[in-house]
Coordinates of C-alpha atoms in Angstrom, one line a residue:
X1 CA 0.0 0.0 0.0
X2 CA 1.5 3.3 -1.1
X3 CA 0.6 6.4 0.9
X4 CA 0.1 9.4 -1.3
X5 CA 2.1 12.5 -0.4
X6 CA 4.8 10.6 1.5
X7 CA 6.7 11.2 -1.8
X8 CA 6.8 14.9 -0.9
X9 CA 8.7 14.1 2.3
X10 CA 11.3 12.1 0.5
X11 CA 11.7 14.8 -2.1
X12 CA 12.1 17.5 0.6
X13 CA 14.8 15.5 2.3
X14 CA 16.6 15.0 -1.0
X15 CA 16.4 18.7 -2.1
X16 CA 17.8 19.8 1.3
X17 CA 20.8 17.6 1.0
X18 CA 21.4 18.6 -2.6
X19 CA 21.2 22.3 -1.8
X20 CA 23.6 21.8 1.1
X21 CA 26.2 20.1 -1.1
X22 CA 25.8 22.4 -4.1
X23 CA 25.4 25.7 -2.2
X24 CA 26.8 25.2 1.3
X25 CA 27.2 28.9 2.1
X26 CA 23.6 29.8 1.2
X27 CA 22.0 26.7 2.7
X28 CA 24.4 25.8 5.5
X29 CA 21.9 23.7 7.4
X30 CA 20.8 21.5 4.6
X31 CA 22.5 18.5 6.1
X32 CA 19.3 18.0 8.3
X33 CA 17.8 16.6 5.1
X34 CA 19.5 13.3 6.2
X35 CA 17.5 13.5 9.4
X36 CA 14.3 13.8 7.3
X37 CA 15.2 10.5 5.8
X38 CA 16.1 9.0 9.1
X39 CA 12.8 10.0 10.7
X40 CA 10.8 8.8 7.7
X41 CA 12.6 5.5 7.6
X42 CA 12.0 4.8 11.3
X43 CA 8.3 5.5 10.8
X44 CA 7.9 3.4 7.6
X45 CA 9.9 0.4 8.8
X46 CA 8.0 0.2 12.2
X47 CA 4.6 0.8 10.6
X48 CA 5.3 -2.1 8.2
X49 CA 6.3 -4.3 11.1
X50 CA 3.0 -3.6 12.7
X51 CA 1.1 -4.4 9.5
X52 CA 3.0 -7.6 9.1
X53 CA 2.2 -8.8 12.6
X54 CA -1.5 -7.9 12.1
X55 CA -1.6 -9.8 8.8
X56 CA 0.6 -12.9 9.4
X57 CA 0.7 -13.1 13.2
X58 CA 4.5 -13.0 13.2
X59 CA 7.4 -11.0 11.8
X60 CA 9.8 -12.6 9.3
X61 CA 13.1 -11.1 10.3
X62 CA 15.3 -12.8 7.7
X63 CA 12.8 -11.7 5.0
X64 CA 13.0 -8.2 6.3
X65 CA 16.8 -8.2 6.1
X66 CA 16.8 -9.8 2.7
X67 CA 14.4 -7.1 1.3
X68 CA 16.5 -4.3 2.8
X69 CA 19.7 -5.7 1.4
X70 CA 18.2 -6.1 -2.1
X71 CA 16.9 -2.5 -1.9
X72 CA 20.1 -1.0 -0.6
X73 CA 23.1 -2.8 -2.0
X74 CA 22.7 -2.9 -5.8
X75 CA 22.3 0.9 -6.2
X76 CA 25.2 1.4 -3.8
X77 CA 27.5 -1.0 -5.7
X78 CA 26.5 0.7 -9.0
X79 CA 27.2 4.1 -7.6
X80 CA 30.7 3.0 -6.4
X81 CA 31.6 1.4 -9.8
X82 CA 30.3 4.3 -11.9
X83 CA 32.0 6.9 -9.7
X84 CA 35.3 5.2 -10.1
X85 CA 35.1 5.6 -13.9
X86 CA 34.6 9.4 -13.4
X87 CA 37.7 9.6 -11.2
X88 CA 39.8 9.2 -14.3
X89 CA 38.9 12.9 -15.0
X90 CA 40.7 14.2 -11.9
X91 CA 44.0 13.9 -10.1
X92 CA 45.0 11.0 -7.9
X93 CA 44.5 13.2 -4.7
X94 CA 40.8 12.4 -5.0
X95 CA 41.3 8.6 -4.9
X96 CA 43.9 8.6 -2.1
X97 CA 43.4 5.4 -0.1
X98 CA 40.2 4.8 -2.1
X99 CA 40.2 1.1 -1.4
X100 CA 39.5 1.6 2.2
X101 CA 36.7 4.1 1.4
X102 CA 35.1 1.6 -0.9
X103 CA 35.4 -1.2 1.6
X104 CA 33.8 1.0 4.3
X105 CA 31.0 2.0 2.0
X106 CA 30.1 -1.5 0.8
X107 CA 30.5 -2.8 4.4
X108 CA 28.2 -0.1 5.8
X109 CA 30.9 1.2 8.2
X110 CA 31.7 4.6 6.6
X111 CA 30.6 6.4 9.7
X112 CA 33.1 4.7 12.0
X113 CA 35.7 4.8 9.3
X114 CA 35.5 8.6 9.2
X115 CA 35.5 8.8 13.0
X116 CA 38.6 6.5 13.2
X117 CA 40.4 8.5 10.6
X118 CA 39.6 11.9 12.1
X119 CA 37.4 12.8 9.2
X120 CA 35.1 15.8 9.1
X121 CA 31.9 16.1 7.1
X122 CA 33.0 19.6 6.0
X123 CA 36.7 20.0 6.4
X124 CA 38.6 17.2 4.6
X125 CA 41.5 18.5 2.4
X126 CA 40.0 16.5 -0.5
X127 CA 36.5 15.3 0.1
X128 CA 36.1 11.5 0.4
X129 CA 34.0 10.4 -2.6
X130 CA 31.9 8.1 -0.4
X131 CA 31.8 10.0 2.8
X132 CA 28.0 10.6 2.3
X133 CA 27.4 6.8 2.8
X134 CA 27.9 7.4 6.5
X135 CA 24.2 7.9 6.7
X136 CA 23.6 4.6 4.9
X137 CA 25.7 2.9 7.5
X138 CA 23.7 4.4 10.4
X139 CA 20.5 3.3 8.7
X140 CA 21.7 -0.2 8.2
X141 CA 22.8 -0.4 11.9
X142 CA 19.3 0.7 12.8
X143 CA 17.7 -1.9 10.6
X144 CA 19.8 -4.7 12.1
X145 CA 19.2 -3.8 15.8
X146 CA 15.6 -2.5 15.6
X147 CA 14.5 -5.3 13.3
X148 CA 15.9 -7.9 15.8
X149 CA 14.2 -6.2 18.8
X150 CA 10.9 -5.8 17.1
X151 CA 10.8 -9.3 15.8
X152 CA 11.5 -10.7 19.3
X153 CA 8.7 -8.6 20.7
X154 CA 6.4 -9.8 17.9
X155 CA 7.4 -13.4 18.6
X156 CA 6.6 -13.1 22.3
X157 CA 3.3 -11.4 21.6
X158 CA 2.2 -14.0 19.0
X159 CA 2.9 -16.9 21.4
X160 CA 0.5 -15.4 24.0
X161 CA -3.1 -16.4 24.5
X162 CA -4.5 -13.0 24.1
X163 CA -7.2 -12.0 21.6
X164 CA -5.7 -10.9 18.2
X165 CA -6.9 -7.3 18.6
X166 CA -5.4 -7.2 22.1
X167 CA -2.1 -8.7 20.8
X168 CA -1.8 -5.9 18.2
X169 CA -2.7 -3.2 20.8
X170 CA -0.1 -4.6 23.2
X171 CA 2.5 -4.8 20.4
X172 CA 1.9 -1.1 19.6
X173 CA 2.2 -0.1 23.2
X174 CA 5.5 -2.0 23.7
X175 CA 7.0 -0.6 20.5
X176 CA 5.9 2.9 21.6
X177 CA 7.6 2.5 25.0
X178 CA 10.7 1.0 23.5
X179 CA 10.9 3.8 20.9
X180 CA 10.7 6.4 23.6
X181 CA 13.4 4.7 25.7
X182 CA 15.8 4.6 22.8
X183 CA 14.8 8.1 21.7
X184 CA 15.8 9.5 25.2
X185 CA 19.0 7.5 25.4
X186 CA 20.3 8.3 22.0
X187 CA 19.3 12.0 22.1
X188 CA 21.0 12.5 25.5
X189 CA 24.1 10.8 24.1
X190 CA 24.4 13.6 21.4
X191 CA 23.2 16.4 23.7
X192 CA 25.6 15.6 26.6
X193 CA 28.6 14.8 24.4
X194 CA 28.1 18.1 22.5
X195 CA 29.3 20.0 25.6
X196 CA 32.6 18.1 25.8
X197 CA 33.6 18.3 22.1
X198 CA 35.3 20.9 20.0
X199 CA 34.9 18.9 16.8
X200 CA 31.4 17.5 16.4
X201 CA 32.0 14.9 13.6
X202 CA 32.3 12.0 16.1
X203 CA 28.8 12.5 17.4
X204 CA 27.4 13.4 14.0
X205 CA 28.7 10.2 12.4
X206 CA 28.0 7.9 15.4
X207 CA 25.2 5.3 15.0
X208 CA 24.4 5.7 18.7
X209 CA 24.2 9.5 19.1
X210 CA 22.6 10.2 15.7
X211 CA 19.9 7.5 15.7
X212 CA 17.2 9.3 17.7
X213 CA 15.4 10.5 14.5
X214 CA 14.6 6.9 13.7
X215 CA 13.0 6.4 17.1
X216 CA 10.9 9.6 16.7
X217 CA 9.7 8.1 13.5
X218 CA 9.0 4.6 15.1
X219 CA 7.1 6.2 17.9
X220 CA 5.0 8.1 15.4
X221 CA 4.3 4.8 13.6
X222 CA 2.5 3.5 16.7
X223 CA 0.2 6.5 16.6
X224 CA -0.6 6.3 12.9
X225 CA 0.6 3.5 10.7
X226 CA 0.3 2.6 7.0
X227 CA -2.4 0.0 6.5
X228 CA -3.3 -0.7 10.2
X229 CA -4.2 2.5 12.0
X230 CA -5.5 3.0 15.5
X231 CA -9.0 4.5 16.2
X232 CA -7.5 7.7 17.6
X233 CA -6.0 8.4 14.2
X234 CA -9.2 7.7 12.4
X235 CA -11.0 10.2 14.6
X236 CA -8.3 12.8 13.9
X237 CA -8.9 12.3 10.2
X238 CA -12.5 13.1 10.7
X239 CA -11.8 16.2 12.8
X240 CA -9.2 17.9 10.6
X241 CA -10.2 19.8 7.5
X242 CA -8.1 19.4 4.4
X243 CA -7.1 23.1 4.8
X244 CA -5.9 22.5 8.3
X245 CA -3.9 19.5 7.2
X246 CA -2.3 21.4 4.4
X247 CA -1.4 24.3 6.8
X248 CA 0.2 21.8 9.2
X249 CA 2.1 20.0 6.4
X250 CA 3.5 23.2 4.8
X251 CA 4.2 24.9 8.2
X252 CA 6.4 22.0 9.2
X253 CA 8.1 22.1 5.8
X254 CA 8.8 25.8 6.4
X255 CA 10.5 24.9 9.7
X256 CA 12.8 22.6 7.8
X257 CA 13.6 25.3 5.3
X258 CA 14.4 27.8 8.1
X259 CA 16.7 25.2 9.8
X260 CA 18.4 24.7 6.4
X261 CA 19.0 28.4 6.0
X262 CA 20.3 29.1 9.5
X263 CA 21.9 26.0 11.1
X264 CA 25.6 25.5 10.9
X265 CA 27.6 22.2 11.1
X266 CA 30.1 23.7 13.6
X267 CA 27.6 25.3 16.0
X268 CA 26.7 23.6 19.3
X269 CA 23.1 24.6 19.0
X270 CA 22.8 22.2 16.0
X271 CA 23.6 19.2 18.1
X272 CA 21.7 20.3 21.2
X273 CA 18.4 21.2 19.4
X274 CA 18.8 21.5 15.6
X275 CA 18.6 17.8 14.7
X276 CA 15.8 17.3 17.2
X277 CA 13.8 20.2 15.7
X278 CA 14.3 18.8 12.2
X279 CA 13.2 15.4 13.2
X280 CA 10.1 16.6 15.0
X281 CA 9.2 18.8 12.0
X282 CA 9.5 15.8 9.8
X283 CA 7.3 13.7 12.1
X284 CA 4.6 16.4 11.8
X285 CA 4.9 16.3 8.0
X286 CA 4.5 12.6 8.1
X287 CA 1.4 12.8 10.3
X288 CA -0.2 15.4 8.1
X289 CA 0.6 13.5 4.9
X290 CA -0.9 10.4 6.3
X291 CA -4.1 12.3 7.1
X292 CA -4.1 14.0 3.7
X293 CA -4.0 10.5 2.1
X294 CA -7.3 9.7 3.7
X295 CA -8.8 13.0 2.9
X296 CA -8.0 13.0 -0.9
X297 CA -9.2 9.6 -2.1
X298 CA -10.0 10.9 -5.6
X299 CA -6.8 12.9 -6.1
X300 CA -3.7 11.2 -7.6
X301 CA -0.2 12.0 -6.5
X302 CA 1.6 13.8 -9.3
X303 CA 3.7 11.3 -11.3
X304 CA 6.7 13.7 -11.3
X305 CA 6.6 13.7 -7.5
X306 CA 6.4 9.9 -7.4
X307 CA 9.3 9.6 -9.9
X308 CA 11.7 11.7 -7.8
X309 CA 10.6 10.0 -4.6
X310 CA 11.4 6.6 -6.3
X311 CA 14.9 7.6 -7.4
X312 CA 15.7 9.7 -4.3
X313 CA 17.9 7.0 -2.8
X314 CA 19.8 6.6 -6.0
X315 CA 20.2 10.3 -6.5
X316 CA 21.6 10.6 -3.0
X317 CA 24.2 7.9 -3.8
X318 CA 25.3 9.3 -7.2
X319 CA 25.2 13.0 -6.6
X320 CA 28.1 13.5 -4.1
X321 CA 30.9 11.7 -5.9
X322 CA 29.8 13.2 -9.3
X323 CA 29.6 16.7 -7.9
X324 CA 32.9 16.4 -6.1
X325 CA 34.6 15.4 -9.4
X326 CA 32.8 17.9 -11.7
X327 CA 33.2 20.9 -9.3
X328 CA 36.9 20.2 -9.3
X329 CA 37.2 19.7 -13.1
X330 CA 34.9 22.5 -14.2
X331 CA 35.5 26.0 -12.9
X332 CA 31.8 26.8 -13.0
X333 CA 29.6 25.7 -10.1
X334 CA 26.4 26.1 -12.0
X335 CA 27.5 23.8 -14.8
X336 CA 28.8 21.3 -12.3
X337 CA 25.4 21.3 -10.6
X338 CA 23.5 20.8 -13.9
X339 CA 25.8 17.9 -15.0
X340 CA 25.5 16.3 -11.6
X341 CA 21.7 16.5 -11.6
X342 CA 21.3 15.2 -15.1
X343 CA 23.6 12.2 -14.6
X344 CA 22.3 11.5 -11.1
X345 CA 18.7 11.4 -12.4
X346 CA 19.5 9.1 -15.3
X347 CA 21.7 6.7 -13.3
X348 CA 19.3 6.6 -10.4
X349 CA 16.3 5.9 -12.7
X350 CA 18.2 3.1 -14.5
X351 CA 19.0 1.6 -11.1
X352 CA 15.5 1.8 -9.7
X353 CA 13.4 0.9 -12.7
X354 CA 15.7 -1.6 -14.4
X355 CA 18.6 -2.9 -12.3
X356 CA 16.8 -3.5 -9.0
X357 CA 13.8 -5.3 -10.6
X358 CA 16.2 -7.6 -12.5
X359 CA 18.1 -8.4 -9.3
X360 CA 15.0 -9.8 -7.7
X361 CA 13.8 -11.5 -11.0
X362 CA 11.1 -9.1 -11.9
X363 CA 10.3 -7.4 -15.2
X364 CA 11.4 -3.7 -15.3
X365 CA 8.6 -1.3 -14.8
X366 CA 8.3 2.5 -15.1
X367 CA 5.4 3.6 -12.9
X368 CA 2.5 1.3 -14.1
X369 CA 4.1 0.6 -17.5
X370 CA 5.7 -2.8 -18.0
X371 CA 8.9 -2.6 -20.1
X372 CA 8.3 -5.6 -22.2
X373 CA 11.9 -6.2 -23.3
X374 CA 13.5 -9.6 -23.8
X375 CA 15.9 -9.5 -21.0
X376 CA 17.5 -12.8 -21.8
X377 CA 19.5 -11.1 -24.5
X378 CA 20.6 -8.3 -22.1
X379 CA 22.7 -10.7 -20.0
X380 CA 25.8 -10.5 -22.2
X381 CA 26.0 -6.7 -22.6
X382 CA 25.2 -6.2 -18.9
X383 CA 28.0 -8.6 -18.0
X384 CA 30.4 -6.8 -20.3
X385 CA 29.5 -3.4 -18.8
X386 CA 29.8 -4.8 -15.3
X387 CA 33.2 -6.3 -16.0
X388 CA 34.5 -3.0 -17.4
X389 CA 33.2 -1.1 -14.4
X390 CA 34.7 -3.6 -12.0
X391 CA 38.0 -3.6 -13.9
X392 CA 38.2 0.2 -13.8
X393 CA 37.5 0.2 -10.1
X394 CA 40.2 -2.3 -9.3
X395 CA 42.7 -0.5 -11.5
X396 CA 42.1 2.9 -10.0
X397 CA 42.1 1.5 -6.4
X398 CA 45.4 -0.4 -7.1
X399 CA 47.1 2.6 -8.4
X400 CA 45.8 5.1 -5.8
X401 CA 48.2 6.7 -3.4
X402 CA 48.0 6.2 0.3
X403 CA 47.9 9.9 1.0
X404 CA 47.0 13.0 -0.9
X405 CA 49.9 15.3 -2.0
X406 CA 48.9 17.8 0.6
X407 CA 48.8 15.1 3.4
X408 CA 52.3 14.0 2.3
X409 CA 53.6 17.5 2.4
X410 CA 52.1 18.0 5.9
X411 CA 53.5 14.7 7.1
X412 CA 57.0 15.7 5.9
X413 CA 56.6 19.1 7.5
X414 CA 55.7 17.4 10.8
X415 CA 59.0 15.5 10.7
X416 CA 61.0 18.6 10.0
X417 CA 59.2 20.4 12.7
X418 CA 60.4 17.8 15.3
X419 CA 64.0 18.4 14.2
X420 CA 63.5 22.2 14.7
X421 CA 62.3 21.6 18.2
X422 CA 65.6 19.8 19.0
X423 CA 67.6 22.6 17.5
X424 CA 65.7 25.2 19.6
X425 CA 66.6 23.3 22.7
X426 CA 70.3 23.4 21.9
X427 CA 70.0 27.2 21.4
X428 CA 68.0 27.8 24.6
X429 CA 70.8 29.8 26.4
X430 CA 72.1 31.6 23.4
X431 CA 72.2 35.1 24.9
X432 CA 73.5 36.7 21.7
X433 CA 70.1 36.3 20.1
X434 CA 68.1 37.5 23.2
X435 CA 66.1 40.7 23.5
X436 CA 66.1 42.9 26.6
X437 CA 63.3 40.7 28.0
X438 CA 65.7 37.8 27.7
X439 CA 64.0 36.0 24.9
X440 CA 65.1 34.8 21.5
X441 CA 65.0 37.2 18.7
X442 CA 63.1 36.2 15.6
X443 CA 59.7 34.9 14.7
X444 CA 57.6 32.2 16.3
X445 CA 54.7 31.0 14.0
X446 CA 51.9 28.9 15.6
X447 CA 49.4 27.7 13.0
X448 CA 47.1 25.1 11.6
X449 CA 47.2 23.0 8.4
X450 CA 47.4 26.0 6.2
X451 CA 50.6 27.2 7.9
X452 CA 52.0 23.7 8.0
X453 CA 51.6 23.5 4.2
X454 CA 53.9 26.5 3.7
X455 CA 56.2 25.7 6.7
X456 CA 59.4 25.2 4.7
X457 CA 58.8 28.4 2.7
X458 CA 58.4 30.4 5.9
X459 CA 61.7 29.0 7.3
X460 CA 63.5 29.7 4.1
X461 CA 62.3 33.3 3.6
X462 CA 61.9 34.6 7.2
X463 CA 65.1 35.0 9.2
X464 CA 65.2 33.3 12.6
X465 CA 61.8 31.8 12.3
X466 CA 60.3 28.8 14.0
X467 CA 57.1 27.1 12.9
X468 CA 54.8 24.9 15.0
X469 CA 51.7 23.9 13.1
X470 CA 49.3 21.1 13.1
X471 CA 46.2 20.1 11.1
X472 CA 42.9 21.1 12.6
X473 CA 44.5 23.3 15.3
X474 CA 42.1 25.7 17.0
X475 CA 42.8 28.9 19.0
X476 CA 42.8 27.2 22.5
X477 CA 45.3 24.7 21.2
X478 CA 47.4 27.5 19.8
X479 CA 47.4 29.1 23.2
X480 CA 48.5 25.9 24.8
X481 CA 51.4 25.6 22.3
X482 CA 52.3 29.3 23.1
X483 CA 52.3 28.6 26.8
X484 CA 54.5 25.6 26.5
X485 CA 57.0 27.5 24.4
X486 CA 57.0 30.4 26.9
X487 CA 57.7 28.0 29.7
X488 CA 60.7 26.5 27.9
X489 CA 61.9 30.0 26.9
X490 CA 61.5 29.1 23.2
X491 CA 58.9 31.7 22.2
X492 CA 60.5 34.4 20.1
X493 CA 60.0 38.1 20.0
X494 CA 57.4 38.2 17.2
X495 CA 54.5 35.8 17.7
X496 CA 52.4 34.9 14.7
X497 CA 49.1 33.1 15.4
X498 CA 47.7 31.6 12.2
X499 CA 44.6 29.6 13.4
X500 CA 40.9 30.1 13.0
X501 CA 39.6 28.2 10.1
X502 CA 38.4 25.6 12.6
X503 CA 37.1 28.1 15.1
X504 CA 33.9 28.0 17.1
X505 CA 31.5 30.6 18.5
X506 CA 33.7 31.2 21.6
X507 CA 36.4 32.9 19.5
X508 CA 36.3 36.2 21.3
X509 CA 37.0 34.5 24.7
X510 CA 39.8 32.4 23.1
X511 CA 41.5 35.5 21.6
X512 CA 41.3 37.4 24.9
X513 CA 42.8 34.4 26.7
X514 CA 45.7 34.2 24.2
X515 CA 46.4 37.9 24.5
X516 CA 46.3 37.8 28.3
X517 CA 48.6 34.8 28.5
X518 CA 51.2 36.3 26.2
X519 CA 54.2 37.4 28.4
X520 CA 55.6 41.0 28.2
X521 CA 58.3 41.6 25.6
X522 CA 56.5 40.1 22.6
X523 CA 54.8 41.5 19.5
X524 CA 51.7 39.7 18.4
X525 CA 50.5 39.1 14.8
X526 CA 47.2 37.5 14.0
X527 CA 46.6 36.0 10.6
X528 CA 42.9 36.2 9.7
X529 CA 41.5 32.8 8.6
X530 CA 40.1 32.1 5.2
X531 CA 37.6 29.5 4.0
X532 CA 36.3 29.9 0.5
X533 CA 32.9 28.4 1.5
X534 CA 32.3 30.8 4.4
X535 CA 29.9 33.7 4.4
X536 CA 29.4 36.3 7.1
X537 CA 27.5 33.8 9.3
X538 CA 30.4 31.4 9.7
X539 CA 32.4 31.6 12.9
X540 CA 35.7 31.7 11.0
X541 CA 34.5 34.8 9.1
X542 CA 33.3 36.4 12.3
X543 CA 36.7 35.7 13.8
X544 CA 38.4 37.5 10.9
X545 CA 36.2 40.6 11.4
X546 CA 36.9 40.5 15.2
X547 CA 40.7 40.2 14.7
X548 CA 40.7 43.3 12.5
X549 CA 39.5 45.4 15.5
X550 CA 42.3 44.3 17.9
X551 CA 45.1 46.8 16.8
X552 CA 42.8 49.6 17.9
X553 CA 42.7 48.1 21.5
X554 CA 46.3 46.8 21.7
X555 CA 49.2 48.7 20.3
X556 CA 51.4 45.5 20.2
X557 CA 49.1 43.6 17.9
X558 CA 49.3 43.6 14.1
X559 CA 46.9 42.0 11.6
X560 CA 48.1 39.9 8.6
X561 CA 44.8 39.9 6.6
X562 CA 44.9 36.6 4.8
X563 CA 41.1 36.5 4.7
X564 CA 41.1 39.5 2.4
X565 CA 44.1 38.6 0.3
X566 CA 43.0 35.0 -0.4
X567 CA 39.5 36.1 -1.4
X568 CA 41.1 38.3 -4.1
X569 CA 43.2 35.4 -5.4
X570 CA 40.9 32.4 -5.6
X571 CA 43.0 31.0 -8.5
X572 CA 45.5 29.7 -5.9
X573 CA 43.0 27.1 -4.7
X574 CA 42.3 25.5 -8.1
X575 CA 42.8 21.8 -7.8
X576 CA 42.5 21.8 -4.0
X577 CA 39.8 22.8 -1.6
X578 CA 39.1 26.4 -0.9
X579 CA 41.2 26.6 2.2
X580 CA 44.6 25.0 1.5
X581 CA 47.0 26.1 -1.3
X582 CA 50.1 24.1 -0.3
X583 CA 52.2 23.3 -3.3
X584 CA 50.9 26.4 -5.3
X585 CA 53.9 28.7 -5.8
X586 CA 51.7 31.8 -6.2
X587 CA 49.8 30.9 -3.0
X588 CA 53.1 30.5 -1.1
X589 CA 54.4 33.8 -2.5
X590 CA 51.2 35.7 -1.4
X591 CA 51.3 34.2 2.0
X592 CA 55.0 35.0 2.6
X593 CA 54.6 38.5 1.3
X594 CA 51.8 39.0 3.7
X595 CA 53.8 37.7 6.7
X596 CA 56.8 39.8 5.8
X597 CA 54.7 42.9 5.4
X598 CA 53.1 42.3 8.8
X599 CA 56.5 41.8 10.5
X600 CA 57.8 45.0 9.0
X601 CA 54.7 46.8 10.3
X602 CA 55.1 45.2 13.7
X603 CA 58.7 46.5 14.0
X604 CA 57.4 50.0 14.3
X605 CA 55.1 49.0 17.2
X606 CA 55.9 48.6 20.9
X607 CA 56.2 45.2 22.5
X608 CA 53.7 44.1 25.1
X609 CA 54.5 45.7 28.4
X610 CA 53.7 44.7 32.0
X611 CA 50.9 47.2 32.0
X612 CA 49.1 45.6 29.0

């Protein structure tokens, strides 16, 4: 039984994810589209379990697992194989360690693969082509565990001597309580852990902390359902007018749009309340759509809506690797979006209407139209195409590097940095290089991965310089490094702080702590952070604006405005992400010129005194 208007919910979730990936600065909270899918999936699976118990008196767990596998795995495998062909268009940085990514995707463990490897949904140097399958992994984990628990409950209920109607009522009640229990546990896991984390990807990817939307959906299923619905729901259908139902449906949709416009992946609010609000809004949409189905018996769902709902899963699988490749290859985001959409629609439709029916031995069908083709003769060409796709995938994976060129450069810089630390220890008591405050002359640079990428160039071009940089470093970590160097008398006269791309909303507090903790005798230079995806709502951009105000308050502070310079020279990021330019000679030149200019400006300024 297909419920009309449920297609609208699937399409809303898909559009939100697409807008997020295509236009992240304009639709920064579109990632909650995944939570729309999670909530709807929890509802649908649980409602179907209830219907199955009512119809058959038991739940076929193995049958459920088989149906899910057949629905999920063929499109996933096709997406992986096709995507690997398109990687031939781009450099090897995009397929670095691709074999492990493929294994994680096909093994439904991408979420924990990303956690284990320190991955971030937004901040990888080169986006993993299959990072989006993290949500598929979470969904499969839900199916495995929830399916087992519900089937055990169904088995215990079916063996009882109760009346059939009472059995179903008891089953609904138990599912409802179990859903609420898991909802509270998993939501609190995300809520409480959000206070102790500076990087939120571990709780975003986790199957434990990010599974509460499923249980919101499963709880809703006990209140409504698909075929079998309780009396309270039937009475609600009679009480609501169609106009009221439409107002509720579109109001909850509006809430999702607002969340998509204003939520941000790096804001704590998103993890405390954002995902919960998105899931609750989706639950309201589901409830309203289920009522609307009953209220519109003579109205058919538009076929275009049904079509995009049918292929929504396939489009989700295909769009991310294709867009990652096209947006790198084509210096035109609009064209990359169009190509991605066209190919994703075609490939997803082929998968849903042709490949998936063939896998289960059915005749391909488009809507209600049987495609009467003689598929016996399609076996050989399909086998040839499959062999070519598999061969390309194996070839690309076998020749893929273990690390991207940027990661290799950063790794080398880390080793050289360790050598510099030993050299500094040997020079610790070199009074010839000391200022009147008894500190080493020269420049100490404390930075993140951007700085690490140009570390050697800084050492070559800036006299008496020392660089301590690390990927993902935040302001509070930079302060800890500075404090450690001060304690060991290694911090030099000029202190350059080049962190902030990974900042959070407490940036003002972190900056003030760093300024206060800096000992007298130093001159401080802040490098404003740059992220090409950021708009004025991003914390990194707010930090850059805040840092520009500091010289007016502190006469020993100078600003090296990389945020402004980089924005005027986006060509240095071609072939990389929009944050790192390591290996680009023009980028290194601009960065060094900026630092040298800032140091020259700082020379005319006083050092920090005991009164500051």
